Coordinates of C-alpha atoms and ligand atoms in Angstrom, one line a residue:
M1 CA -10.6 25.8 3.3
L2 CA -13.8 23.8 3.6
K3 CA -14.3 22.7 7.1
N4 CA -17.7 21.1 7.2
H5 CA -20.2 19.6 5.0
A6 CA -22.5 22.7 4.9
K7 CA -20.3 24.4 2.4
F8 CA -19.9 21.3 0.3
N9 CA -22.0 22.5 -2.6
S10 CA -21.1 26.1 -2.5
I11 CA -19.0 28.4 -4.5
N12 CA -17.8 31.3 -2.4
G13 CA -20.6 30.5 0.0
R14 CA -23.3 30.7 -2.7
R15 CA -25.3 27.7 -3.7
L16 CA -25.8 26.9 -7.4
V17 CA -29.3 26.2 -8.6
L18 CA -30.6 25.0 -11.9
I19 CA -33.6 26.8 -13.4
V20 CA -35.6 24.8 -15.9
D21 CA -38.3 26.5 -17.9
D22 CA -39.1 26.6 -21.5
E23 CA -40.2 30.2 -21.4
Q24 CA -37.5 32.8 -21.5
I25 CA -39.4 35.3 -19.4
N26 CA -39.9 32.8 -16.6
R27 CA -36.2 31.9 -16.6
E28 CA -35.3 35.6 -16.5
M29 CA -37.7 36.5 -13.8
L30 CA -36.7 33.6 -11.5
G31 CA -33.1 34.2 -12.3
Y32 CA -33.5 37.8 -11.2
I33 CA -35.3 36.8 -8.0
V34 CA -32.8 34.3 -6.9
S35 CA -29.7 36.3 -8.0
S36 CA -29.5 38.0 -4.6
D37 CA -28.7 34.6 -2.9
F38 CA -27.9 32.0 -5.5
D39 CA -25.9 31.4 -8.6
A40 CA -28.0 29.9 -11.4
L41 CA -27.7 27.7 -14.5
Y42 CA -30.5 27.7 -17.0
A43 CA -32.1 25.0 -19.2
R44 CA -34.8 25.5 -21.8
D45 CA -36.1 21.9 -21.8
G46 CA -35.9 18.6 -20.1
E47 CA -33.1 17.3 -22.2
E48 CA -30.8 20.3 -21.6
A49 CA -31.7 20.1 -17.9
L50 CA -30.6 16.5 -17.5
R51 CA -27.4 17.2 -19.4
L52 CA -26.6 20.2 -17.1
M53 CA -27.4 18.2 -14.0
R54 CA -25.0 15.4 -15.0
E55 CA -22.3 17.9 -15.8
N56 CA -22.7 19.8 -12.5
V57 CA -24.0 17.2 -10.2
N58 CA -21.3 17.9 -7.6
F59 CA -22.1 21.6 -7.5
L60 CA -25.8 21.8 -7.8
S61 CA -27.8 22.4 -4.6
L62 CA -31.3 22.5 -6.1
V63 CA -33.4 22.2 -9.3
L64 CA -36.3 24.5 -10.0
L65 CA -38.3 22.6 -12.5
D66 CA -41.2 23.6 -14.8
L67 CA -43.7 20.8 -15.4
L68 CA -45.0 21.6 -18.8
M69 CA -42.4 21.8 -21.5
P70 CA -42.3 20.6 -25.0
G71 CA -40.4 17.3 -25.6
V72 CA -39.0 15.9 -22.3
D73 CA -41.3 17.5 -19.7
G74 CA -40.9 18.0 -16.0
F75 CA -42.4 14.6 -15.1
A76 CA -40.1 12.8 -17.4
V77 CA -37.1 14.7 -15.9
M78 CA -38.2 13.7 -12.4
R79 CA -38.6 10.1 -13.4
E80 CA -35.2 10.1 -15.0
M81 CA -33.6 11.7 -11.9
K82 CA -35.2 9.2 -9.6
A83 CA -33.8 6.3 -11.6
D84 CA -30.3 7.8 -11.8
E85 CA -28.3 7.2 -8.6
A86 CA -26.1 10.2 -9.2
L87 CA -29.1 12.6 -9.6
S88 CA -31.6 11.0 -7.3
H89 CA -30.2 13.0 -4.3
L90 CA -30.8 16.4 -5.9
P91 CA -33.8 18.3 -4.4
I92 CA -36.4 19.5 -6.7
I93 CA -38.9 22.4 -6.4
V94 CA -41.6 22.2 -9.0
L95 CA -42.7 25.4 -10.8
T96 CA -46.5 25.1 -11.4
S97 CA -49.5 27.2 -12.0
E98 CA -52.0 24.7 -10.5
H99 CA -52.1 22.3 -7.7
T100 CA -53.5 19.3 -9.5
A101 CA -50.2 17.5 -10.2
E102 CA -49.0 17.8 -6.6
V103 CA -49.4 14.2 -5.6
E104 CA -47.7 12.9 -8.7
C105 CA -44.9 15.3 -8.2
L106 CA -44.3 14.3 -4.6
R107 CA -44.4 10.7 -5.7
L108 CA -41.7 11.4 -8.2
G109 CA -39.5 13.1 -5.5
A110 CA -40.3 16.8 -5.6
S111 CA -39.8 18.5 -2.3
D112 CA -41.9 21.7 -2.7
F113 CA -43.8 23.9 -5.1
I114 CA -43.5 27.4 -6.3
L115 CA -46.6 28.9 -7.9
K116 CA -46.5 30.8 -11.1
P117 CA -46.7 33.7 -11.8
F118 CA -43.8 34.4 -9.5
S119 CA -44.6 36.8 -6.7
Q120 CA -43.1 37.5 -3.3
P121 CA -39.5 37.0 -4.1
E122 CA -38.5 36.7 -0.4
V123 CA -40.9 33.8 0.1
I124 CA -39.4 32.0 -2.9
I125 CA -35.9 32.5 -1.6
A126 CA -36.9 31.3 1.9
R127 CA -38.5 28.1 0.5
M128 CA -35.4 27.4 -1.6
Q129 CA -33.1 27.9 1.4
R130 CA -35.3 25.7 3.6
I131 CA -35.3 22.9 1.1
I132 CA -31.6 23.0 0.6
E133 CA -30.9 23.1 4.4
L134 CA -33.3 20.2 5.0
H135 CA -31.8 18.3 2.2
E136 CA -28.2 18.8 3.1
D137 CA -28.8 17.8 6.7
R138 CA -30.5 14.7 5.5
Y139 CA -27.7 14.0 3.1
I140 CA -25.1 14.3 5.8
I141 CA -27.0 11.9 8.0
Q142 CA -27.5 9.4 5.2
S143 CA -24.2 9.4 3.6
T144 CA -21.6 7.0 4.8
E145 CA -18.8 9.5 4.5
R146 CA -17.2 8.9 7.8
E147 CA -15.2 6.0 8.9
D148 CA -16.6 4.3 12.1
M149 CA -13.6 4.0 14.3
T150 CA -12.0 7.4 14.0
G151 CA -14.9 9.5 12.7
L152 CA -12.6 10.8 9.9
F153 CA -13.7 11.0 6.3
N154 CA -13.4 7.6 4.6
R155 CA -11.4 7.1 1.4
E156 CA -14.1 7.7 -1.1
F157 CA -15.6 10.7 0.4
F158 CA -12.2 12.2 1.1
F159 CA -11.3 12.0 -2.6
R160 CA -14.6 13.4 -3.7
Y161 CA -14.2 16.2 -1.2
A162 CA -10.7 17.0 -2.3
E163 CA -11.7 17.0 -6.0
Q164 CA -14.5 19.4 -5.1
Y165 CA -12.1 21.7 -3.3
D166 CA -9.9 21.7 -6.3
R167 CA -12.7 22.7 -8.6
F168 CA -13.6 25.6 -6.4
H169 CA -10.0 26.6 -5.9
P170 CA -8.3 25.8 -9.2
D171 CA -5.4 28.2 -8.5
Q172 CA -4.6 27.0 -5.0
E173 CA -1.5 24.8 -4.9
M174 CA -2.0 21.7 -2.8
D175 CA 0.2 19.1 -1.1
A176 CA -0.9 15.5 -0.8
V177 CA 0.4 13.9 2.4
A178 CA 0.3 10.3 3.4
L179 CA 0.9 9.1 7.0
D180 CA 1.6 5.4 7.7
V181 CA 2.3 3.8 11.1
N182 CA 5.6 1.9 11.0
R183 CA 5.3 -1.8 11.7
F184 CA 1.7 -1.5 12.7
H185 CA 1.1 -5.2 12.3
L186 CA 3.6 -5.8 15.0
I187 CA 1.7 -3.5 17.4
N188 CA -1.3 -5.6 16.8
E189 CA 0.6 -8.8 17.2
M190 CA 2.5 -7.9 20.3
F191 CA -0.1 -5.9 22.2
G192 CA -3.4 -7.0 20.7
R193 CA -5.9 -5.5 18.3
A194 CA -7.4 -3.2 20.9
A195 CA -4.0 -1.6 21.5
G196 CA -3.6 -1.2 17.7
D197 CA -7.1 0.4 17.5
N198 CA -6.1 2.7 20.3
V199 CA -3.0 3.9 18.4
L200 CA -5.2 4.7 15.4
I201 CA -7.8 6.6 17.4
H202 CA -5.0 8.5 19.1
L203 CA -3.6 9.5 15.7
A204 CA -7.0 10.4 14.4
T205 CA -7.5 12.7 17.4
Y206 CA -4.3 14.5 16.6
L207 CA -5.3 14.9 13.0
K208 CA -8.7 16.3 13.9
E209 CA -7.0 18.9 16.0
L210 CA -4.7 19.7 13.1
R211 CA -7.8 20.0 10.8
E212 CA -9.4 22.5 13.3
R213 CA -6.2 24.5 13.5
T214 CA -5.3 24.6 9.8
G215 CA -8.4 23.7 7.9
C216 CA -6.8 20.9 6.1
M217 CA -8.7 17.8 4.9
V218 CA -8.1 14.5 6.7
S219 CA -9.0 10.9 6.0
R220 CA -8.3 7.5 7.3
V221 CA -8.2 5.6 4.0
E222 CA -7.5 2.2 5.3
G223 CA -5.9 0.3 8.1
D224 CA -3.1 2.4 9.5
R225 CA -3.0 4.8 6.6
F226 CA -4.1 8.4 6.8
F227 CA -4.3 11.1 4.0
V228 CA -4.1 14.8 4.5
Y229 CA -4.8 17.4 1.8
V230 CA -3.1 20.7 2.6
P231 CA -2.7 24.1 0.8
H232 CA 1.0 24.2 -0.3
G233 CA 3.4 26.1 1.9
G234 CA 1.1 26.1 4.9
M235 CA 2.8 23.3 6.9
D236 CA 6.2 22.2 8.0
Y237 CA 6.1 18.4 7.6
T238 CA 9.1 17.5 9.6
E239 CA 7.6 19.4 12.5
L240 CA 4.3 17.7 11.8
A241 CA 5.9 14.2 11.9
Q242 CA 7.8 15.0 15.1
Q243 CA 4.6 16.3 16.8
V244 CA 2.6 13.3 15.7
N245 CA 5.3 11.0 17.1
R246 CA 5.5 12.8 20.3
H247 CA 1.7 12.6 20.6
L248 CA 1.7 8.9 19.9
G249 CA 4.5 8.2 22.5
S250 CA 5.3 4.5 23.1
L251 CA 3.7 1.2 24.0
R252 CA 5.7 -0.2 26.8
D253 CA 9.2 0.1 25.4
I254 CA 8.3 0.3 21.7
S255 CA 7.8 3.7 20.4
V256 CA 5.1 4.2 17.9
R257 CA 6.3 6.1 14.8
V258 CA 4.6 7.3 11.7
R259 CA 6.3 7.9 8.4
C260 CA 5.2 10.8 6.3
G261 CA 5.3 11.0 2.5
V262 CA 4.6 14.3 0.8
Y263 CA 3.8 15.0 -2.8
R264 CA 4.3 18.8 -2.8
N265 CA 2.4 21.0 -5.1
A266 CA 0.7 18.0 -6.5
D267 CA 0.0 18.1 -10.2
K268 CA -3.8 18.6 -10.6
G269 CA -3.7 17.1 -14.0
V270 CA -3.1 13.8 -12.3
E271 CA -6.1 11.9 -10.8
I272 CA -6.5 12.6 -7.1
E273 CA -6.0 8.9 -6.2
R274 CA -2.8 8.9 -8.1
R275 CA -1.6 12.0 -6.4
F276 CA -2.0 10.3 -3.0
D277 CA -0.4 7.1 -4.4
R278 CA 2.7 9.2 -5.0
A279 CA 2.7 10.5 -1.5
L280 CA 2.5 6.9 -0.3
Q281 CA 5.3 5.9 -2.6
A282 CA 7.4 8.6 -1.1
A283 CA 6.5 7.4 2.4
N284 CA 7.5 3.9 1.5
T285 CA 11.0 4.9 0.5
I286 CA 11.6 5.4 4.3
K287 CA 9.8 2.3 5.5
D288 CA 12.7 0.8 7.3
N289 CA 14.6 4.0 8.0
Y290 CA 13.8 5.3 11.4
A291 CA 16.1 8.3 11.2
Q292 CA 14.1 9.9 8.5
L293 CA 10.5 10.9 9.3
V294 CA 9.5 12.6 6.0
A295 CA 10.1 11.8 2.4
Y296 CA 9.1 13.9 -0.6
Y297 CA 7.9 12.6 -3.9
D298 CA 10.1 13.6 -6.8
A299 CA 10.9 12.6 -10.3
S300 CA 13.3 9.9 -9.2
I301 CA 10.5 8.1 -7.4
H302 CA 8.3 8.5 -10.4
E303 CA 11.0 7.0 -12.6
R304 CA 11.6 4.2 -10.1
K305 CA 7.9 3.4 -10.2
I306 CA 8.0 3.2 -14.0
Y307 CA 11.0 1.0 -13.8
E308 CA 9.3 -1.2 -11.3
D309 CA 6.1 -1.5 -13.3
R310 CA 8.3 -2.5 -16.3
L311 CA 10.0 -5.3 -14.3
I312 CA 6.6 -6.5 -13.2
S313 CA 5.1 -6.5 -16.6
E314 CA 8.1 -8.3 -18.1
M315 CA 8.6 -11.1 -15.6
Y316 CA 6.6 -13.8 -17.5
E317 CA 8.3 -13.0 -20.7
A318 CA 11.7 -13.2 -18.9
L319 CA 10.9 -16.6 -17.5
A320 CA 9.9 -17.9 -20.8
N321 CA 13.1 -16.5 -22.4
G322 CA 15.4 -17.9 -19.8
Q323 CA 16.6 -14.5 -18.6
F324 CA 16.7 -15.8 -15.0
E325 CA 19.8 -17.7 -14.0
V326 CA 20.7 -19.4 -10.7
Y327 CA 24.0 -18.4 -9.0
F328 CA 25.5 -20.3 -6.2
Q329 CA 27.2 -18.7 -3.3
P330 CA 29.4 -21.1 -1.4
K331 CA 29.0 -21.7 2.3
Y332 CA 32.1 -22.8 4.3
N333 CA 32.2 -24.9 7.4
V334 CA 34.7 -23.3 9.8
E335 CA 34.5 -25.7 12.7
G336 CA 37.7 -27.5 11.6
E337 CA 41.1 -26.1 11.3
L338 CA 40.7 -25.2 7.7
P339 CA 37.4 -23.9 6.2
A340 CA 35.7 -26.5 4.1
L341 CA 33.2 -25.8 1.4
S342 CA 30.0 -27.4 2.6
S343 CA 27.1 -26.2 0.6
A344 CA 25.7 -23.2 -1.3
E345 CA 22.9 -20.8 -1.4
A346 CA 21.0 -20.5 -4.7
L347 CA 20.5 -16.9 -5.6
V348 CA 18.6 -15.7 -8.7
R349 CA 20.0 -13.3 -11.2
W350 CA 18.1 -11.5 -13.9
H351 CA 19.9 -10.8 -17.1
H352 CA 17.7 -8.3 -18.7
P353 CA 18.3 -7.8 -22.5
T354 CA 18.2 -4.0 -22.2
L355 CA 18.4 -3.1 -18.5
G356 CA 21.4 -5.4 -17.9
M357 CA 21.8 -7.2 -14.7
V358 CA 18.9 -6.4 -12.3
S359 CA 19.4 -7.1 -8.6
P360 CA 17.1 -9.5 -6.8
G361 CA 17.1 -6.9 -4.0
V362 CA 15.0 -4.9 -6.4
F363 CA 12.7 -7.3 -8.1
I364 CA 12.1 -9.9 -5.4
P365 CA 10.3 -7.5 -3.1
L366 CA 8.2 -6.4 -6.1
F367 CA 7.2 -9.9 -7.0
E368 CA 6.5 -10.7 -3.4
K369 CA 4.1 -7.8 -3.2
N370 CA 2.0 -8.9 -6.1
G371 CA 2.2 -12.7 -5.7
M372 CA 4.3 -13.3 -8.8
I373 CA 7.2 -14.6 -6.7
Q374 CA 5.7 -18.1 -6.5
K375 CA 6.1 -18.6 -10.2
L376 CA 9.8 -17.4 -10.1
D377 CA 10.6 -19.5 -7.0
Y378 CA 9.1 -22.6 -8.5
Y379 CA 11.2 -22.0 -11.6
I380 CA 14.4 -21.4 -9.6
W381 CA 13.9 -24.6 -7.5
A382 CA 13.3 -26.6 -10.7
R383 CA 16.5 -25.1 -12.1
V384 CA 18.4 -26.0 -8.9
A385 CA 17.1 -29.6 -8.9
D386 CA 18.0 -30.0 -12.5
Q387 CA 21.5 -28.6 -11.9
L388 CA 22.0 -30.9 -8.9
G389 CA 20.9 -33.9 -10.9
D390 CA 23.3 -33.0 -13.6
W391 CA 26.3 -32.6 -11.2
R392 CA 25.5 -35.9 -9.6
R393 CA 25.5 -37.7 -12.9
R394 CA 28.6 -35.9 -14.3
Y395 CA 30.8 -35.6 -11.2
G396 CA 29.2 -38.1 -8.8
R397 CA 28.8 -35.2 -6.3
E398 CA 25.8 -34.7 -4.0
V399 CA 26.0 -31.0 -3.4
R400 CA 23.9 -29.5 -0.7
V401 CA 22.1 -26.3 -1.7
S402 CA 19.7 -24.0 0.1
V403 CA 17.0 -22.2 -1.8
N404 CA 15.0 -19.2 -0.7
V405 CA 11.4 -19.8 0.1
S406 CA 9.1 -16.7 0.1
R407 CA 6.5 -16.6 2.8
I408 CA 3.7 -16.8 0.2
D409 CA 5.0 -20.1 -1.0
L410 CA 4.3 -21.6 2.4
Y411 CA 0.6 -21.0 1.9
N412 CA 0.6 -23.0 -1.2
Q413 CA -1.0 -26.4 -0.6
N414 CA 0.9 -28.1 -3.4
L415 CA 4.3 -26.9 -2.2
I416 CA 5.5 -30.3 -0.9
E417 CA 4.1 -32.1 -3.9
Y418 CA 5.9 -29.8 -6.3
L419 CA 9.2 -30.1 -4.5
D420 CA 8.8 -33.9 -4.4
G421 CA 8.1 -33.9 -8.1
I422 CA 11.2 -31.9 -9.2
L423 CA 13.5 -33.9 -6.8
T424 CA 12.2 -37.3 -7.9
E425 CA 12.6 -36.3 -11.5
N426 CA 16.3 -35.6 -10.9
G427 CA 17.0 -38.4 -8.4
I428 CA 17.8 -36.0 -5.6
D429 CA 17.3 -36.6 -1.9
P430 CA 15.3 -34.0 0.1
G431 CA 18.2 -33.9 2.6
Q432 CA 20.3 -32.2 -0.1
I433 CA 17.9 -29.2 -0.1
Y434 CA 17.8 -26.6 2.6
L435 CA 14.9 -24.2 2.6
E436 CA 15.7 -20.6 3.7
I437 CA 12.6 -19.0 5.2
T438 CA 12.8 -15.5 6.5
E439 CA 12.2 -15.0 10.2
S440 CA 9.5 -12.5 9.7
A441 CA 7.3 -15.1 8.0
Y442 CA 7.3 -17.0 11.3
T443 CA 6.4 -14.0 13.4
E444 CA 3.6 -13.0 11.0
N445 CA 1.7 -16.2 11.3
P446 CA 3.4 -18.6 13.6
E447 CA 0.8 -21.3 13.6
Q448 CA 0.1 -21.7 10.0
I449 CA 3.7 -21.3 8.9
G450 CA 4.8 -23.6 11.7
E451 CA 2.5 -26.3 10.5
M452 CA 3.7 -26.2 6.9
V453 CA 7.4 -26.1 8.0
E454 CA 6.8 -29.1 10.2
R455 CA 5.4 -31.0 7.2
L456 CA 8.4 -30.0 5.1
R457 CA 10.8 -31.3 7.8
D458 CA 8.8 -34.5 8.1
R459 CA 9.4 -34.9 4.4
G460 CA 13.2 -34.7 5.0
F461 CA 14.0 -31.1 4.1
K462 CA 16.2 -29.0 6.4
I463 CA 15.0 -25.6 7.4
E464 CA 17.1 -22.4 7.8
M465 CA 15.6 -19.4 9.5
D466 CA 16.9 -16.6 7.2
D467 CA 17.6 -13.0 8.3
F468 CA 17.5 -14.1 11.9
G469 CA 17.4 -11.1 14.3
T470 CA 15.3 -8.9 12.1
G471 CA 11.9 -10.5 12.6
Y472 CA 11.4 -9.9 16.3
S473 CA 10.7 -13.5 17.3
S474 CA 10.7 -14.0 21.0
L475 CA 12.8 -16.6 22.7
N476 CA 9.5 -18.2 23.7
M477 CA 8.4 -18.6 20.1
L478 CA 11.8 -19.8 18.9
A479 CA 11.6 -22.7 21.3
D480 CA 8.5 -23.9 19.5
V481 CA 9.3 -23.3 15.9
P482 CA 10.6 -26.2 13.8
V483 CA 14.0 -25.0 12.4
D484 CA 17.4 -26.7 12.0
V485 CA 19.6 -23.7 11.3
L486 CA 19.7 -20.0 12.3
K487 CA 21.0 -17.7 9.6
M488 CA 22.1 -14.6 11.4
D489 CA 21.2 -11.5 9.5
M490 CA 24.0 -9.6 7.8
R491 CA 23.5 -6.6 9.9
F492 CA 25.0 -8.3 12.9
V493 CA 28.2 -9.0 10.9
R494 CA 28.4 -5.6 9.2
N495 CA 29.4 -3.5 12.2
L496 CA 31.5 -6.1 14.0
H497 CA 34.7 -4.0 13.8
S498 CA 33.4 -0.7 14.8
N499 CA 31.2 -1.7 17.6
E500 CA 31.7 -3.6 20.8
K501 CA 27.9 -3.7 21.4
Q502 CA 27.6 -5.6 18.1
E503 CA 30.0 -8.3 19.3
T504 CA 27.9 -8.7 22.4
L505 CA 24.8 -9.0 20.2
V506 CA 26.4 -11.7 18.1
K507 CA 27.4 -13.6 21.2
L508 CA 23.9 -13.4 22.4
V509 CA 22.6 -14.9 19.1
M510 CA 25.2 -17.7 19.6
D511 CA 23.9 -18.3 23.1
I512 CA 20.3 -18.5 21.9
A513 CA 21.3 -21.0 19.2
K514 CA 23.2 -23.1 21.7
Y515 CA 20.3 -23.1 24.0
L516 CA 18.1 -24.3 21.2
S517 CA 20.7 -26.7 19.8
L518 CA 20.7 -25.0 16.5
T519 CA 23.6 -24.5 14.0
V520 CA 24.4 -20.9 13.1
V521 CA 25.3 -19.6 9.7
A522 CA 26.7 -16.1 9.4
E523 CA 26.2 -14.4 6.1
G524 CA 27.7 -11.2 4.6
V525 CA 31.1 -12.0 6.0
E526 CA 33.5 -9.8 4.1
D527 CA 36.9 -10.0 5.8
K528 CA 39.2 -12.1 7.9
G529 CA 38.5 -10.2 11.1
Q530 CA 34.8 -10.9 11.0
A531 CA 35.4 -14.6 10.0
D532 CA 37.8 -15.1 12.9
F533 CA 35.6 -13.5 15.5
L534 CA 32.6 -15.5 14.3
K535 CA 34.5 -18.7 14.4
S536 CA 35.8 -17.8 17.9
V537 CA 32.2 -17.5 19.3
G538 CA 31.1 -20.8 17.9
C539 CA 29.6 -20.0 14.5
S540 CA 29.8 -23.1 12.3
V541 CA 29.2 -21.9 8.8
I542 CA 30.2 -18.7 7.0
Q543 CA 28.9 -17.3 3.8
G544 CA 30.1 -14.1 2.3
Y545 CA 32.4 -12.2 -0.1
Y546 CA 35.4 -13.1 2.2
F547 CA 35.2 -16.7 0.8
S548 CA 33.3 -16.1 -2.4
R549 CA 30.7 -14.1 -4.2
P550 CA 27.7 -15.9 -5.7
L551 CA 29.0 -17.8 -8.8
P552 CA 27.5 -19.1 -12.0
G553 CA 26.9 -22.9 -11.8
T554 CA 29.9 -23.8 -13.9
D555 CA 32.3 -21.8 -11.7
F556 CA 30.7 -23.2 -8.5
I557 CA 31.0 -26.8 -9.5
R558 CA 34.6 -26.2 -10.6
L559 CA 35.2 -25.0 -7.1
V560 CA 33.5 -28.1 -5.6
T561 CA 35.4 -30.6 -7.7
G562 CA 38.6 -28.7 -7.4
A563 CA 39.1 -29.0 -11.1
T564 CA 41.2 -26.5 -12.9
Q565 CA 40.7 -25.7 -16.5
Ligands
LIG601 P1 19.4 -13.1 1.2 O1 18.6 -14.4 1.2 O2 19.6 -12.6 2.6 O3 20.7 -13.4 0.4 C1 21.9 -12.9 0.8 C2 22.3 -11.7 -0.1 O4 23.5 -11.2 0.4 C3 22.5 -12.0 -1.5 O5 22.1 -10.9 -2.2 C4 24.0 -12.1 -1.6 O6 24.5 -11.9 -2.9 C5 24.4 -11.1 -0.6 N1 25.8 -11.3 -0.1 C6 26.4 -12.4 0.1 N2 27.6 -12.3 0.7 C7 27.7 -10.9 0.9 C8 28.8 -10.1 1.5 O7 29.8 -10.6 1.9 N3 28.5 -8.8 1.6 C9 27.4 -8.2 1.1 N4 27.2 -6.9 1.2 N5 26.4 -9.0 0.5 C10 26.6 -10.3 0.4 P2 21.3 -11.0 -3.5 O8 21.7 -12.2 -4.3 O9 21.3 -9.7 -4.2 O10 19.8 -11.4 -3.0 C11 19.1 -10.4 -2.3 C12 17.9 -11.1 -1.7 O11 17.0 -11.5 -2.7 C13 18.2 -12.3 -0.9 O12 18.6 -12.0 0.4 C14 16.9 -13.0 -0.9 O13 16.0 -12.5 0.1 C15 16.3 -12.6 -2.3 N6 16.5 -13.7 -3.2 C16 17.6 -14.0 -4.0 N7 17.3 -15.1 -4.8 C17 16.0 -15.5 -4.5 C18 15.1 -16.5 -5.0 O14 15.5 -17.3 -5.8 N8 13.9 -16.6 -4.4 C19 13.5 -15.7 -3.4 N9 12.3 -15.8 -3.0 N10 14.3 -14.7 -3.0 C20 15.5 -14.6 -3.5
LIG602 CA1 18.6 -16.3 1.9
LIG603 CA1 19.5 -13.5 4.6

């Protein structure tokens, strides 16, 4: 495998040179002379020379160029090369019978001259080698192939390098491997950027050793993401991941872990960038799964990607065609003797004409990733406002409903104005609307989010911190953030039966809430045992299948009004 830049332009260790001369005898002679040390391509005129250069620019080490040729001559070729960024780095040795044009040739970028008629083959070879060496060293120094912090290849160079390797080794099966540090942003947040950088440098050091040991290619492509290109069958990836993790150790009590995605025997018919995208997609399937260190790309991931792309491309059309519907999942207040329906959470549903019902668990994260979620959220809130207005007019009920607010919505400066607009239009008081904001939005950017949330509260909205317990907020931070309700994440509830530790954790959340004078909502409550326990530890509101699944608006309002059909 290629280990350093010196072999970059070589095929089996031999450089490829282009011999340009209109006279066949000269081409043959030079070809014969260089054949002991070089592979050669031949061009009969300037035009053919430029074409061959462009086709082989990544392989060519040197051009031997005749000056006087019919049509496009040597001067014109040099001028063209100089103006073409891709060709300008190729060294040129001019073949000439007199010295008169030297200055002009140097000005145009020639590195050296070989005098015709050709004599002293060993001198010619030596000059060629010297020019190539000089040039390649300079090229290494000039190129920005390495990334500053870790000294590994940067993304661009890595891809070029991998492509190069593929061309020289078309039959070698290769694996594309992506490594990504789990929750890297948290490391930066909790321990500072310097600690984060340290982790990356540490990881890079390990990968450099790996490169030395195995001859693989390694790159830091961006942030906390590293790519490795490895001959297929040469590496045990589970062992690799374990070793990397052992090497990284932990920061205080938090262990630093990488996840590893592998696209085995990568299809070389697919662009190199896409091959590594696939490795990344595989890695992302185990993003929140700490038990599994390695994931392999397979057809199901590919199909999933196609499915996801389809959902993304069809969102606007679906909005326009009314395929999104709001469901309402009742929340029950359990403080009294009997549970009382107190409010609901609005949850979006996508009725896709051919795919059927698509779960928000699938499309919401997709839309969040590419910013489309704002459009959907705005639509859902408007539908909710409209619905609430309708219920108030028809049944005289002021139902309270919470809507989900994505973190990206909170950066939108017209958020309050928009909410005001849809509420006013339907004669609804902001106090009727709870905004569910996921805990991790707060931890990501406490100041900016806090400021916006403060403004929303000033305007009369109530704020629920959603998925509480998964976002790693500290008690310190919680004391400062403006919220009204903690919505305990489902995971706390899920294992209540089986696990005494879980009960202790839930009690802890209740204590925190009491300390901060916050109401607690538990969600995902599926049975009586869970509900009873939660009530016994002071949880005020319960949402979950135990009481009701999310319902279409008509079913929900029927429940509220107690009307039977
Ligand atoms: P979430 O906000 O944590 O919503 C609660 C999810 O738990 C809902 O899933 C709900 O149907 C489900 N659930 C309720 N009770 C139970 C239970 O007893 N057991 C179990 N296993 N699950 C229960 P859903 O509707 O599939 O929504 C998934 C996520 O999608 C939501 O999680 C929320 O993050 C997001 N989402 C849904 N609608 C919207 C929306 O309009 N806007 C935004 N931004 N996100 C939404
Ligand atoms: Ca929610
Ligand atoms: Ca939640």
